[in-house]
Amino acid sequence: MKKAVEEALEGIKKKEGGPFGAVVVKDGVVIAVGNNKVIVTNDPTAHAEIVAIRRATEILGRFDLSDCEIYTTCEPCPMCYSAIHWAKIPLMYYGATRKDAADIGFSDEYLYDVLSGKIEDKKLETKQIDVGECMEPFKLYDEDEDKTLY
């Protein structure tokens, strides 16, 4: 966790993004680190956990991080939580809570409420279109005998 905090502090000093850091560890060895880089990259997905996971998958040459763990300075937002899940990381350590983050202006409560079905999303309009065309890749994948992608 100490390294994750160092990453967060470094990111703040460089004005790269919010006060967040993350570290991916495998067998007790740091594989990749990341800090929030939203501001410096103009990428709203460049959260510390995402940055660290992207680096770890690049270094290890695979998307499956099921033999790794992640340390993050704050309870992850829904996007980062999902990325940790999709990377198959089985253990996460975190420091600050989402309430701590909300107290300094980083609130994800709206997203948690929408995802849990507590409220209806009024900020994003969605419309389903072109279902037939969009199903073509699904059909092609379903017909493939070698489904090793996930």
Short mmCIF file of C-alpha atoms in Angstrom, two decimals, residues 32-127:
data_model
loop_
_atom_site.label_atom_id
_atom_site.label_comp_id
_atom_site.label_asym_id
_atom_site.label_seq_id
_atom_site.Cartn_x
_atom_site.Cartn_y
_atom_site.Cartn_z
CA ALA A 32 2.89 -2.44 -12.21
CA VAL A 33 1.98 0.87 -10.60
CA GLY A 34 -0.37 3.63 -11.60
CA ASN A 35 -1.72 6.94 -10.47
CA ASN A 36 -4.73 8.85 -11.69
CA LYS A 37 -3.84 10.42 -15.06
CA VAL A 38 -7.22 11.82 -16.10
CA ILE A 39 -6.02 15.42 -16.36
CA VAL A 40 -2.69 14.82 -18.08
CA THR A 41 -4.18 12.43 -20.67
CA ASN A 42 -7.66 13.97 -21.05
CA ASP A 43 -8.86 10.39 -20.65
CA PRO A 44 -11.77 9.97 -18.20
CA THR A 45 -10.91 6.26 -17.88
CA ALA A 46 -7.29 6.85 -16.77
CA HIS A 47 -7.97 6.08 -13.12
CA ALA A 48 -5.11 4.67 -11.04
CA GLU A 49 -6.48 1.12 -11.03
CA ILE A 50 -7.03 1.14 -14.79
CA VAL A 51 -3.53 2.52 -15.42
CA ALA A 52 -1.96 -0.15 -13.17
CA ILE A 53 -4.02 -2.97 -14.69
CA ARG A 54 -3.18 -1.87 -18.25
CA ARG A 55 0.52 -1.80 -17.40
CA ALA A 56 0.37 -5.19 -15.66
CA THR A 57 -1.37 -6.87 -18.59
CA GLU A 58 1.15 -5.37 -20.99
CA ILE A 59 4.10 -6.51 -18.86
CA LEU A 60 2.69 -10.01 -18.31
CA GLY A 61 1.38 -10.33 -21.87
CA ARG A 62 -2.08 -11.48 -20.82
CA PHE A 63 -5.42 -10.11 -19.64
CA ASP A 64 -5.90 -12.72 -16.93
CA LEU A 65 -4.44 -11.43 -13.67
CA SER A 66 -5.97 -14.15 -11.51
CA ASP A 67 -2.58 -14.78 -9.89
CA CYS A 68 -2.22 -11.14 -8.84
CA GLU A 69 -3.64 -8.81 -6.22
CA ILE A 70 -4.22 -5.08 -6.32
CA TYR A 71 -3.58 -2.39 -3.74
CA THR A 72 -5.49 0.84 -4.22
CA THR A 73 -5.49 3.94 -2.07
CA CYS A 74 -9.26 4.27 -2.25
CA GLU A 75 -12.29 2.05 -2.62
CA PRO A 76 -12.69 1.83 -6.39
CA CYS A 77 -15.37 3.52 -8.46
CA PRO A 78 -17.76 1.23 -10.38
CA MET A 79 -15.58 1.38 -13.52
CA CYS A 80 -12.42 0.39 -11.66
CA TYR A 81 -14.22 -2.27 -9.65
CA SER A 82 -15.43 -3.74 -12.94
CA ALA A 83 -11.93 -3.62 -14.45
CA ILE A 84 -10.54 -5.45 -11.41
CA HIS A 85 -13.28 -8.05 -11.86
CA TRP A 86 -12.69 -8.43 -15.62
CA ALA A 87 -8.94 -8.80 -15.00
CA LYS A 88 -9.91 -11.67 -12.67
CA ILE A 89 -7.92 -10.25 -9.77
CA PRO A 90 -9.12 -12.24 -6.73
CA LEU A 91 -7.88 -9.97 -3.93
CA MET A 92 -8.07 -6.20 -3.50
CA TYR A 93 -6.76 -4.11 -0.64
CA TYR A 94 -7.99 -0.53 -0.34
CA GLY A 95 -7.41 2.37 2.03
CA ALA A 96 -9.82 5.32 1.93
CA THR A 97 -13.55 4.72 1.39
CA ARG A 98 -15.82 6.04 -1.32
CA LYS A 99 -17.29 8.37 1.31
CA ASP A 100 -13.81 9.78 1.95
CA ALA A 101 -13.49 10.41 -1.81
CA ALA A 102 -16.94 12.01 -1.96
CA ASP A 103 -16.01 14.31 0.90
CA ILE A 104 -13.31 15.90 -1.29
CA GLY A 105 -15.42 16.06 -4.46
CA PHE A 106 -15.05 12.61 -6.03
CA SER A 107 -18.54 11.18 -5.58
CA ASP A 108 -19.68 8.05 -7.40
CA GLU A 109 -22.92 7.77 -5.43
CA TYR A 110 -25.07 8.52 -8.49
CA LEU A 111 -23.47 5.61 -10.38
CA TYR A 112 -23.83 3.24 -7.43
CA ASP A 113 -27.51 4.21 -7.15
CA VAL A 114 -28.16 3.68 -10.88
CA LEU A 115 -26.30 0.37 -10.98
CA SER A 116 -28.10 -0.96 -7.92
CA GLY A 117 -31.48 0.00 -9.40
CA LYS A 118 -32.12 2.46 -6.60
CA ILE A 119 -32.73 5.28 -9.10
CA GLU A 120 -33.28 5.62 -12.83
CA ASP A 121 -30.45 7.13 -14.88
CA LYS A 122 -31.58 10.59 -15.93
CA LYS A 123 -28.16 11.74 -17.16
CA LEU A 124 -27.71 9.27 -20.02
CA GLU A 125 -30.31 8.63 -22.68
CA THR A 126 -30.04 5.19 -24.27
CA LYS A 127 -31.63 3.80 -27.43
#
